[in-house]
C-alpha cells in the first residue's frame, strides 16, 4: 500500500510439478468393491458376471489451484483416452470378459500432464457360456451329434438293404 510493486511477466514460469494421482473410490452399483488392500493402494480388482460394471473416482495431488486440474482415464484393451476436464470420475458398464488395465492421469493447474498414469489391473470373469471351455464342449457335442446322426442313418440304410435282399431272395427262390 505504501510502497512500490514490481511485476515482471518474463519471470513467471509454469508449475513444473507433475501431480500424483490417487484413486478415491471403486464401486459397483453404489456399493464399494472389496479389495485386498486399501482403495488408495489397490492395483488389482476382479469383477464377476453379472456384476461386470465399474465406477471410479480419482484425484490429482496438486493443491496449487486444484480447481484447474484436469483428468483423463482409459481402459487399456477396451477403449481410448477419455479427457474429462475437471470431472474426477468415470464408469464402464457391461464389460466383456477379459483382462484390462485401467489407466488414470491428471494435469496440474498449468496443464502439465503426468504421463506416468496409475495402473489398476481389472479382470472380468465372463459368464460360463462365454468361456473357451464351454465353446470347446459345444464343439465336441456338435461333432458327437453329427457322428451319431450319420451312424444312425447308416444303420437304417443297412437294415433296409438287408430287408430288400431278403425280399429279393424270397421272390427269386420261389
Coordinates of N, CA, C and O in Angstrom, one line a residue:
X1 N 0.8 -1.2 0.0 CA 0.0 0.0 0.0 C 0.9 1.2 0.0 O 0.6 2.2 -0.8
X2 N 1.9 1.3 0.8 CA 2.8 2.4 0.9 C 4.1 2.1 0.3 O 5.1 2.3 0.9
X3 N 4.1 1.5 -0.8 CA 5.4 1.1 -1.4 C 5.3 0.9 -2.9 O 4.3 1.4 -3.5
X4 N 6.2 0.2 -3.5 CA 6.3 0.0 -4.9 C 6.2 -1.4 -5.2 O 6.8 -2.3 -4.6
X5 N 5.3 -1.8 -6.2 CA 5.1 -3.2 -6.6 C 5.7 -3.3 -8.0 O 5.3 -2.5 -8.9
X6 N 6.5 -4.3 -8.1 CA 7.1 -4.6 -9.5 C 6.6 -5.9 -10.0 O 6.6 -6.9 -9.2
X7 N 6.2 -5.9 -11.2 CA 5.7 -7.1 -11.8 C 6.5 -7.4 -13.1 O 6.6 -6.5 -14.0
X8 N 7.2 -8.6 -13.2 CA 8.0 -8.9 -14.4 C 7.3 -10.2 -15.0 O 7.5 -11.3 -14.5
X9 N 6.6 -10.0 -16.1 CA 5.9 -11.2 -16.7 C 6.9 -12.2 -17.2 O 6.5 -13.4 -17.2
X10 N 8.1 -11.9 -17.5 CA 9.0 -12.9 -18.0 C 9.5 -13.8 -16.9 O 10.0 -14.9 -17.2
X11 N 9.4 -13.4 -15.7 CA 9.8 -14.2 -14.5 C 8.8 -15.2 -14.1 O 9.0 -16.0 -13.2
X12 N 7.6 -15.2 -14.7 CA 6.5 -16.1 -14.3 C 6.8 -17.4 -15.1 O 7.0 -17.4 -16.3
X13 N 6.8 -18.5 -14.4 CA 7.0 -19.8 -15.1 C 5.9 -20.7 -14.8 O 5.1 -20.6 -13.8
X14 N 5.7 -21.7 -15.6 CA 4.7 -22.7 -15.4 C 5.1 -23.6 -14.2 O 6.3 -23.8 -13.9
X15 N 4.1 -24.1 -13.6 CA 4.3 -25.0 -12.5 C 4.8 -26.3 -13.0 O 4.1 -27.0 -13.8
X16 N 6.0 -26.7 -12.7 CA 6.6 -28.0 -13.3 C 6.2 -29.2 -12.5 O 6.5 -30.3 -12.9
X17 N 5.4 -29.1 -11.4 CA 5.1 -30.2 -10.6 C 4.2 -31.2 -11.3 O 3.2 -30.8 -11.8
X18 N 4.6 -32.4 -11.4 CA 3.8 -33.5 -12.0 C 2.9 -34.1 -10.9 O 3.4 -34.7 -10.0
X19 N 1.6 -33.9 -11.1 CA 0.7 -34.4 -10.0 C 0.6 -35.9 -9.9 O 0.5 -36.6 -10.9
X20 N 0.7 -36.4 -8.7 CA 0.5 -37.8 -8.4 C -1.1 -38.0 -8.4 O -1.8 -37.1 -8.1
X21 N -1.5 -39.2 -8.8 CA -2.9 -39.5 -8.8 C -3.2 -40.5 -7.8 O -2.4 -41.4 -7.6
X22 N -4.4 -40.4 -7.2 CA -4.8 -41.4 -6.2 C -6.3 -41.8 -6.5 O -7.0 -40.9 -6.9
X23 N -6.6 -43.0 -6.4 CA -8.0 -43.4 -6.6 C -8.7 -43.2 -5.3 O -8.2 -43.5 -4.2
X24 N -9.9 -42.6 -5.3 CA -10.6 -42.4 -4.1 C -11.8 -43.2 -3.9 O -12.3 -43.3 -2.8
X25 N -12.3 -43.9 -5.0 CA -13.5 -44.7 -4.9 C -13.5 -45.7 -6.0 O -13.3 -45.4 -7.2
X26 N -13.9 -47.0 -5.7 CA -14.1 -48.0 -6.7 C -15.5 -48.6 -6.3 O -15.6 -49.2 -5.2
X27 N -16.5 -48.5 -7.1 CA -17.8 -49.1 -6.7 C -18.4 -49.8 -7.9 O -18.1 -49.7 -9.1
X28 N -19.4 -50.6 -7.5 CA -20.3 -51.3 -8.5 C -21.7 -51.0 -8.0 O -22.1 -51.5 -6.9
X29 N -22.5 -50.3 -8.7 CA -23.9 -50.0 -8.3 C -23.9 -49.4 -7.0 O -24.7 -49.8 -6.1
X30 N -23.1 -48.4 -6.7 CA -23.1 -47.6 -5.4 C -22.6 -48.5 -4.2 O -22.7 -48.0 -3.1
X31 N -22.1 -49.7 -4.5 CA -21.5 -50.5 -3.4 C -20.0 -50.6 -3.6 O -19.6 -50.8 -4.7
X32 N -19.2 -50.4 -2.6 CA -17.8 -50.4 -2.7 C -17.3 -51.8 -3.1 O -17.8 -52.8 -2.7
X33 N -16.3 -51.8 -4.0 CA -15.7 -53.1 -4.4 C -14.7 -53.5 -3.4 O -13.9 -52.7 -2.9
X34 N -14.8 -54.8 -3.0 CA -13.9 -55.3 -2.0 C -12.5 -55.5 -2.6 O -12.4 -56.1 -3.6
X35 N -11.5 -55.0 -1.9 CA -10.1 -55.2 -2.4 C -9.3 -55.8 -1.3 O -9.7 -55.7 -0.1
X36 N -8.1 -56.3 -1.6 CA -7.3 -56.9 -0.6 C -6.5 -55.9 0.2 O -5.9 -56.2 1.2
X37 N -6.4 -54.7 -0.3 CA -5.8 -53.6 0.4 C -6.7 -52.4 0.4 O -7.8 -52.4 -0.1
X38 N -6.2 -51.3 0.9 CA -7.0 -50.0 0.9 C -7.2 -49.6 -0.5 O -6.5 -49.9 -1.4
X39 N -8.3 -48.8 -0.7 CA -8.7 -48.4 -2.0 C -7.6 -47.6 -2.7 O -7.4 -47.7 -3.9
X40 N -6.8 -46.8 -1.9 CA -5.8 -46.0 -2.5 C -4.6 -46.8 -3.0 O -3.9 -46.3 -3.9
X41 N -4.4 -48.0 -2.5 CA -3.2 -48.8 -2.9 C -3.7 -50.0 -3.8 O -2.8 -50.8 -4.2
X42 N -4.9 -50.2 -4.0 CA -5.4 -51.3 -4.8 C -4.9 -51.3 -6.2 O -5.0 -50.2 -6.8
X43 N -4.3 -52.3 -6.7 CA -3.8 -52.4 -8.0 C -4.4 -53.5 -8.8 O -4.1 -53.7 -10.0
X44 N -5.2 -54.4 -8.2 CA -5.9 -55.5 -8.9 C -7.3 -55.6 -8.4 O -7.5 -55.6 -7.2
X45 N -8.3 -55.7 -9.3 CA -9.7 -56.0 -8.9 C -10.2 -57.0 -9.9 O -9.8 -57.1 -11.0
X46 N -11.2 -57.8 -9.4 CA -11.8 -58.8 -10.2 C -13.3 -58.5 -10.2 O -13.9 -58.4 -9.1
X47 N -13.9 -58.5 -11.3 CA -15.4 -58.4 -11.5 C -15.9 -59.7 -12.0 O -15.4 -60.3 -13.0
X48 N -17.0 -60.2 -11.4 CA -17.6 -61.4 -11.9 C -19.0 -61.2 -12.4 O -19.8 -60.5 -11.8
X49 N -19.3 -61.7 -13.6 CA -20.6 -61.5 -14.2 C -21.7 -62.0 -13.3 O -21.5 -63.0 -12.6
X50 N -22.8 -61.4 -13.1 CA -23.3 -60.3 -13.9 C -22.9 -58.9 -13.4 O -23.4 -57.9 -13.9
X51 N -22.1 -58.8 -12.4 CA -21.6 -57.5 -11.9 C -20.4 -57.2 -12.6 O -19.3 -57.1 -12.0
X52 N -20.5 -56.8 -13.9 CA -19.4 -56.5 -14.7 C -19.4 -55.0 -15.1 O -19.1 -54.7 -16.2
X53 N -19.7 -54.2 -14.1 CA -19.6 -52.8 -14.3 C -18.6 -52.2 -13.3 O -18.3 -52.8 -12.3
X54 N -18.2 -51.0 -13.5 CA -17.2 -50.4 -12.7 C -17.4 -48.9 -12.7 O -17.4 -48.3 -13.7
X55 N -17.4 -48.3 -11.5 CA -17.4 -46.8 -11.3 C -16.2 -46.5 -10.5 O -15.9 -47.2 -9.5
X56 N -15.6 -45.4 -10.8 CA -14.4 -45.0 -10.0 C -14.3 -43.5 -9.9 O -14.8 -42.7 -10.8
X57 N -13.6 -43.0 -8.9 CA -13.3 -41.6 -8.7 C -11.8 -41.5 -8.4 O -11.3 -42.4 -7.7
X58 N -11.2 -40.4 -8.8 CA -9.8 -40.3 -8.5 C -9.5 -38.8 -8.4 O -10.3 -37.9 -8.7
X59 N -8.3 -38.5 -7.9 CA -7.9 -37.1 -7.6 C -6.4 -36.9 -7.9 O -5.6 -37.8 -7.7
X60 N -6.1 -35.7 -8.3 CA -4.7 -35.3 -8.5 C -4.2 -34.7 -7.2 O -4.9 -33.8 -6.6
X61 N -3.0 -35.0 -6.8 CA -2.5 -34.5 -5.6 C -1.6 -33.2 -5.9 O -0.4 -33.2 -5.7
X62 N -2.3 -32.3 -6.5 CA -1.7 -31.0 -6.8 C -2.6 -29.9 -6.2 O -3.7 -29.7 -6.7
X63 N -2.1 -29.2 -5.2 CA -3.0 -28.4 -4.4 C -2.9 -26.9 -4.8 O -3.5 -26.0 -4.2
X64 N -2.1 -26.6 -5.8 CA -2.0 -25.2 -6.3 C -3.1 -25.0 -7.3 O -3.0 -25.5 -8.4
X65 N -4.2 -24.3 -7.0 CA -5.3 -24.1 -7.8 C -5.9 -25.5 -8.3 O -6.0 -25.8 -9.5
X66 N -6.4 -26.3 -7.3 CA -6.9 -27.7 -7.7 C -8.1 -27.6 -8.6 O -8.3 -28.6 -9.3
X67 N -8.8 -26.5 -8.6 CA -10.0 -26.5 -9.5 C -9.6 -26.4 -11.0 O -10.4 -26.5 -11.8
X68 N -8.3 -26.2 -11.3 CA -7.8 -26.2 -12.7 C -7.2 -27.5 -13.1 O -6.7 -27.6 -14.2
X69 N -7.1 -28.5 -12.2 CA -6.5 -29.8 -12.5 C -7.5 -30.4 -13.5 O -8.7 -30.3 -13.4
X70 N -6.9 -31.1 -14.5 CA -7.7 -31.9 -15.5 C -7.4 -33.3 -15.4 O -6.3 -33.7 -15.0
X71 N -8.3 -34.2 -15.9 CA -8.2 -35.6 -15.7 C -8.5 -36.4 -17.0 O -9.2 -35.9 -17.9
X72 N -7.9 -37.6 -17.1 CA -8.2 -38.5 -18.2 C -8.1 -39.9 -17.7 O -7.4 -40.2 -16.7
X73 N -8.9 -40.8 -18.3 CA -8.8 -42.2 -18.0 C -9.0 -43.0 -19.2 O -9.5 -42.6 -20.3
X74 N -8.5 -44.3 -19.1 CA -8.6 -45.2 -20.3 C -8.6 -46.6 -19.7 O -7.9 -46.9 -18.8
X75 N -9.4 -47.5 -20.4 CA -9.3 -48.9 -20.0 C -8.6 -49.6 -21.2 O -9.1 -49.8 -22.3
X76 N -7.3 -49.8 -20.9 CA -6.4 -50.4 -22.0 C -7.0 -51.8 -22.4 O -7.3 -52.6 -21.5
X77 N -7.1 -52.0 -23.7 CA -7.6 -53.2 -24.2 C -9.1 -53.1 -24.5 O -9.7 -54.1 -24.9
X78 N -9.7 -51.9 -24.2 CA -11.1 -51.7 -24.4 C -11.4 -50.4 -25.2 O -12.2 -50.5 -26.1
X79 N -10.8 -49.3 -24.8 CA -11.1 -48.1 -25.5 C -9.9 -47.1 -25.4 O -8.8 -47.5 -25.0
X80 N -10.1 -45.9 -25.9 CA -9.0 -44.9 -25.9 C -9.2 -43.9 -24.7 O -10.1 -44.0 -24.0
X81 N -8.3 -42.9 -24.7 CA -8.3 -42.0 -23.6 C -9.6 -41.2 -23.6 O -10.0 -40.7 -24.6
X82 N -10.2 -40.9 -22.4 CA -11.3 -40.1 -22.2 C -10.8 -38.8 -21.4 O -10.4 -39.0 -20.3
X83 N -10.7 -37.7 -22.1 CA -10.3 -36.5 -21.5 C -11.5 -35.8 -20.9 O -12.4 -35.4 -21.7
X84 N -11.7 -35.8 -19.6 CA -12.9 -35.4 -18.9 C -12.9 -34.0 -18.3 O -13.8 -33.7 -17.5
X85 N -11.9 -33.2 -18.6 CA -11.8 -31.9 -18.0 C -11.6 -32.0 -16.5 O -10.8 -32.7 -16.0
X86 N -12.4 -31.2 -15.7 CA -12.2 -31.1 -14.3 C -13.0 -32.2 -13.6 O -13.0 -32.3 -12.3
X87 N -13.8 -33.0 -14.3 CA -14.5 -34.1 -13.7 C -13.5 -35.1 -13.1 O -12.4 -35.2 -13.7
X88 N -13.9 -35.8 -12.1 CA -12.9 -36.7 -11.5 C -13.5 -38.1 -11.3 O -13.1 -38.9 -10.4
X89 N -14.4 -38.5 -12.2 CA -14.9 -39.8 -12.1 C -15.2 -40.4 -13.5 O -15.2 -39.7 -14.5
X90 N -15.3 -41.7 -13.5 CA -15.6 -42.4 -14.8 C -16.4 -43.7 -14.5 O -16.6 -44.1 -13.4
X91 N -16.8 -44.3 -15.6 CA -17.7 -45.5 -15.5 C -17.6 -46.4 -16.7 O -17.5 -45.9 -17.8
X92 N -17.6 -47.7 -16.4 CA -17.7 -48.7 -17.5 C -18.8 -49.6 -17.1 O -18.9 -50.1 -16.0
X93 N -19.7 -50.0 -18.1 CA -20.8 -50.9 -17.9 C -20.7 -52.0 -18.9 O -20.2 -51.9 -20.0
X94 N -21.2 -53.2 -18.5 CA -21.3 -54.4 -19.3 C -20.0 -54.7 -20.0 O -19.9 -54.9 -21.2
X95 N -18.9 -54.8 -19.2 CA -17.6 -55.1 -19.7 C -17.6 -56.6 -20.1 O -18.0 -57.4 -19.4
X96 N -17.1 -56.9 -21.3 CA -16.9 -58.3 -21.7 C -15.8 -58.9 -20.9 O -14.9 -58.2 -20.4
X97 N -15.9 -60.2 -20.8 CA -14.8 -61.0 -20.1 C -13.5 -60.7 -20.6 O -13.3 -60.5 -21.8
X98 N -12.5 -60.6 -19.8 CA -11.1 -60.4 -20.2 C -10.3 -59.7 -19.1 O -10.7 -59.5 -18.0
X99 N -9.0 -59.4 -19.5 CA -8.1 -58.7 -18.6 C -7.9 -57.3 -19.2 O -7.5 -57.2 -20.4
X100 N -8.0 -56.3 -18.4 CA -7.8 -54.9 -18.8 C -6.9 -54.2 -17.8 O -6.7 -54.7 -16.7
X101 N -6.5 -53.0 -18.2 CA -5.7 -52.2 -17.3 C -6.4 -50.8 -17.3 O -6.4 -50.1 -18.4
X102 N -6.8 -50.3 -16.2 CA -7.4 -49.0 -16.0 C -6.3 -48.0 -15.8 O -5.5 -48.2 -14.9
X103 N -6.1 -47.0 -16.6 CA -5.1 -46.0 -16.5 C -5.7 -44.7 -16.2 O -6.7 -44.3 -16.8
X104 N -5.1 -44.0 -15.2 CA -5.6 -42.7 -14.7 C -4.5 -41.7 -14.7 O -3.4 -42.0 -14.2
X105 N -4.7 -40.5 -15.3 CA -3.7 -39.5 -15.3 C -4.4 -38.1 -15.1 O -5.6 -38.0 -15.3
X106 N -3.5 -37.1 -14.8 CA -4.1 -35.8 -14.5 C -3.0 -34.7 -14.8 O -1.8 -35.0 -15.1
X107 N -3.5 -33.5 -14.9 CA -2.6 -32.3 -15.1 C -2.6 -31.5 -13.8 O -3.5 -31.6 -13.0
X108 N -1.6 -30.6 -13.7 CA -1.6 -29.6 -12.6 C -2.3 -28.4 -13.2 O -2.9 -28.5 -14.2
X109 N -2.3 -27.4 -12.4 CA -3.1 -26.2 -12.8 C -2.6 -25.5 -14.0 O -3.3 -24.7 -14.7
X110 N -1.4 -25.8 -14.4 CA -0.8 -25.2 -15.7 C -0.9 -26.1 -16.8 O -0.3 -25.8 -17.9
X111 N -1.6 -27.2 -16.7 CA -1.8 -28.1 -17.8 C -0.7 -29.1 -18.1 O -0.6 -29.7 -19.2
X112 N 0.2 -29.3 -17.1 CA 1.3 -30.2 -17.3 C 0.8 -31.6 -16.9 O 0.5 -31.9 -15.8
X113 N 0.8 -32.5 -17.9 CA 0.2 -33.9 -17.7 C 1.3 -34.8 -17.1 O 2.4 -34.7 -17.4
X114 N 0.8 -35.5 -16.1 CA 1.7 -36.6 -15.6 C 1.5 -37.8 -16.5 O 0.5 -38.4 -16.6
X115 N 2.5 -38.0 -17.3 CA 2.4 -39.1 -18.4 C 2.8 -40.5 -17.8 O 2.9 -41.4 -18.6
X116 N 2.9 -40.6 -16.5 CA 3.1 -41.9 -15.8 C 1.8 -42.2 -15.1 O 1.7 -42.0 -13.8
X117 N 0.8 -42.7 -15.7 CA -0.5 -42.9 -15.1 C -0.5 -44.0 -14.1 O 0.4 -44.9 -14.1
X118 N -1.4 -44.0 -13.1 CA -1.5 -45.1 -12.2 C -2.3 -46.2 -13.0 O -3.1 -45.9 -13.9
X119 N -1.9 -47.5 -12.6 CA -2.5 -48.6 -13.3 C -3.2 -49.5 -12.3 O -2.7 -49.8 -11.3
X120 N -4.4 -49.9 -12.7 CA -5.2 -50.9 -11.9 C -5.6 -52.0 -12.9 O -6.3 -51.8 -13.9
X121 N -5.1 -53.2 -12.5 CA -5.5 -54.4 -13.4 C -6.9 -54.8 -13.1 O -7.2 -55.0 -11.9
X122 N -7.7 -54.9 -14.1 CA -9.1 -55.3 -14.0 C -9.3 -56.6 -14.7 O -9.1 -56.7 -15.9
X123 N -9.8 -57.6 -14.0 CA -10.1 -58.9 -14.5 C -11.6 -59.1 -14.5 O -12.2 -58.9 -13.4
X124 N -12.2 -59.3 -15.7 CA -13.7 -59.5 -15.7 C -13.9 -61.0 -16.0 O -13.5 -61.5 -17.1
X125 N -14.5 -61.7 -15.1 CA -14.8 -63.1 -15.3 C -16.1 -63.2 -16.1 O -17.1 -62.8 -15.6
X126 N -16.0 -63.8 -17.3 CA -17.2 -63.9 -18.1 C -18.2 -64.9 -17.6 O -17.8 -65.8 -16.9
X127 N -19.4 -64.9 -18.2 CA -20.4 -65.9 -17.8 C -19.9 -67.2 -18.4 O -19.1 -67.2 -19.4
X128 N -20.4 -68.4 -17.9 CA -19.8 -69.6 -18.3 C -20.0 -69.9 -19.8 O -19.2 -70.5 -20.5
X129 N -21.0 -69.4 -20.4 CA -21.3 -69.6 -21.9 C -20.3 -68.8 -22.8 O -20.3 -69.0 -24.0
X130 N -19.5 -67.9 -22.2 CA -18.6 -67.2 -23.0 C -17.1 -67.6 -22.8 O -16.2 -67.0 -23.3
X131 N -17.0 -68.7 -22.0 CA -15.7 -69.2 -21.8 C -15.2 -70.2 -22.9 O -16.0 -70.8 -23.6
X132 N -13.9 -70.3 -23.1 CA -13.4 -71.2 -24.1 C -13.8 -72.6 -23.9 O -14.0 -73.4 -24.8
X133 N -13.8 -73.0 -22.6 CA -14.1 -74.4 -22.2 C -15.5 -74.8 -22.7 O -15.8 -75.8 -23.2
X134 N -16.5 -73.8 -22.5 CA -17.8 -74.1 -22.9 C -17.9 -74.2 -24.4 O -18.7 -75.0 -24.9
X135 N -17.2 -73.3 -25.1 CA -17.3 -73.4 -26.6 C -16.6 -74.7 -27.1 O -17.1 -75.3 -28.0
X136 N -15.6 -75.1 -26.4 CA -15.0 -76.4 -26.8 C -16.0 -77.5 -26.6 O -16.2 -78.4 -27.4
X137 N -16.6 -77.5 -25.4 CA -17.6 -78.5 -25.1 C -18.7 -78.5 -26.1 O -19.2 -79.6 -26.6
X138 N -19.2 -77.4 -26.5 CA -20.3 -77.3 -27.5 C -19.8 -77.9 -28.9 O -20.5 -78.6 -29.6
X139 N -18.5 -77.6 -29.2 CA -18.0 -78.1 -30.5 C -17.9 -79.6 -30.4 O -18.3 -80.3 -31.4
X140 N -17.5 -80.2 -29.3 CA -17.4 -81.6 -29.2 C -18.8 -82.2 -29.2 O -19.0 -83.3 -29.9
X141 N -19.7 -81.6 -28.5 CA -21.1 -82.1 -28.6 C -21.7 -82.1 -30.0 O -22.4 -83.0 -30.4
X142 N -21.4 -81.0 -30.7 CA -21.9 -80.9 -32.1 C -21.3 -82.0 -33.0 O -22.0 -82.7 -33.8
X143 N -20.0 -82.3 -32.8 CA -19.3 -83.3 -33.6 C -19.9 -84.7 -33.2 O -20.2 -85.5 -34.1
X144 N -20.1 -85.0 -31.9 CA -20.7 -86.2 -31.5 C -22.1 -86.4 -32.0 O -22.5 -87.4 -32.5
X145 N -22.9 -85.3 -32.0 CA -24.3 -85.3 -32.5 C -24.3 -85.7 -34.0 O -25.1 -86.5 -34.5
X146 N -23.4 -85.0 -34.8 CA -23.3 -85.3 -36.2 C -22.9 -86.8 -36.5 O -23.5 -87.5 -37.3
X147 N -21.9 -87.2 -35.7 CA -21.4 -88.6 -35.9 C -22.5 -89.6 -35.5 O -22.7 -90.6 -36.2
X148 N -23.3 -89.3 -34.5 CA -24.3 -90.2 -34.1 C -25.4 -90.2 -35.1 O -26.0 -91.3 -35.5
X149 N -25.8 -89.1 -35.7 CA -26.8 -89.0 -36.7 C -26.3 -89.8 -38.0 O -27.2 -90.5 -38.6
X150 N -25.1 -89.6 -38.4 CA -24.6 -90.4 -39.5 C -24.6 -91.9 -39.2 O -25.1 -92.7 -40.1
X151 N -24.2 -92.3 -38.0 CA -24.2 -93.7 -37.7 C -25.7 -94.3 -37.7 O -25.9 -95.4 -38.2
X152 N -26.6 -93.5 -37.1 CA -28.0 -94.0 -37.1 C -28.5 -94.1 -38.6 O -29.2 -95.1 -38.9
X153 N -28.3 -93.1 -39.4 CA -28.8 -93.1 -40.8 C -28.1 -94.3 -41.5 O -28.8 -95.0 -42.3
X154 N -26.9 -94.5 -41.3 CA -26.2 -95.7 -41.9 C -26.8 -97.0 -41.5 O -27.1 -97.9 -42.4
X155 N -27.1 -97.2 -40.2 CA -27.8 -98.4 -39.8 C -29.2 -98.6 -40.4 O -29.5 -99.7 -40.8
X156 N -29.9 -97.5 -40.5 CA -31.3 -97.6 -41.1 C -31.1 -98.0 -42.5 O -31.9 -98.9 -43.0
X157 N -30.2 -97.4 -43.3 CA -30.0 -97.8 -44.7 C -29.5 -99.3 -44.8 O -30.0 -100.0 -45.6
X158 N -28.6 -99.7 -43.9 CA -28.2 -101.1 -44.0 C -29.3 -102.0 -43.6 O -29.4 -103.1 -44.3
X159 N -30.1 -101.7 -42.6 CA -31.3 -102.6 -42.3 C -32.2 -102.7 -43.5 O -32.8 -103.7 -43.8
X160 N -32.5 -101.5 -44.1 CA -33.4 -101.5 -45.3 C -32.8 -102.4 -46.4 O -33.5 -103.1 -47.1
X161 N -31.5 -102.2 -46.6 CA -30.9 -103.0 -47.7 C -31.0 -104.5 -47.4 O -31.2 -105.4 -48.3
X162 N -30.8 -104.9 -46.1 CA -30.9 -106.3 -45.7 C -32.3 -106.8 -46.0 O -32.5 -108.0 -46.4
X163 N -33.3 -106.0 -45.6 CA -34.7 -106.4 -45.8 C -35.0 -106.6 -47.3 O -35.6 -107.5 -47.7
X164 N -34.5 -105.6 -48.1 CA -34.7 -105.7 -49.5 C -34.0 -107.0 -50.1 O -34.6 -107.7 -50.9
X165 N -32.8 -107.3 -49.6 CA -32.1 -108.5 -50.1 C -32.9 -109.8 -49.7 O -33.0 -110.7 -50.4
X166 N -33.5 -109.8 -48.5 CA -34.3 -110.9 -48.0 C -35.5 -111.1 -48.9 O -35.9 -112.2 -49.3
X167 N -36.2 -109.9 -49.2 CA -37.4 -110.0 -50.0 C -37.0 -110.5 -51.4 O -37.7 -111.3 -52.0
X168 N -35.9 -110.0 -52.0 CA -35.5 -110.4 -53.3 C -35.1 -111.9 -53.3 O -35.5 -112.7 -54.2
X169 N -34.5 -112.4 -52.3 CA -34.1 -113.9 -52.2 C -35.4 -114.7 -52.1 O -35.5 -115.8 -52.7
X170 N -36.4 -114.2 -51.3 CA -37.7 -115.0 -51.2 C -38.4 -115.1 -52.5 O -38.9 -116.1 -52.9
X171 N -38.4 -114.0 -53.2 CA -39.1 -114.0 -54.5 C -38.4 -114.7 -55.6 O -39.0 -115.3 -56.5
X172 N -37.1 -114.7 -55.6 CA -36.3 -115.4 -56.6 C -36.2 -116.9 -56.3 O -36.0 -117.7 -57.2
X173 N -36.3 -117.3 -55.1 CA -36.2 -118.7 -54.7 C -37.5 -119.5 -54.9 O -37.5 -120.7 -55.1
X174 N -38.6 -118.8 -54.9 CA -39.8 -119.5 -55.1 C -40.2 -119.8 -56.5 O -39.8 -119.7 -57.5

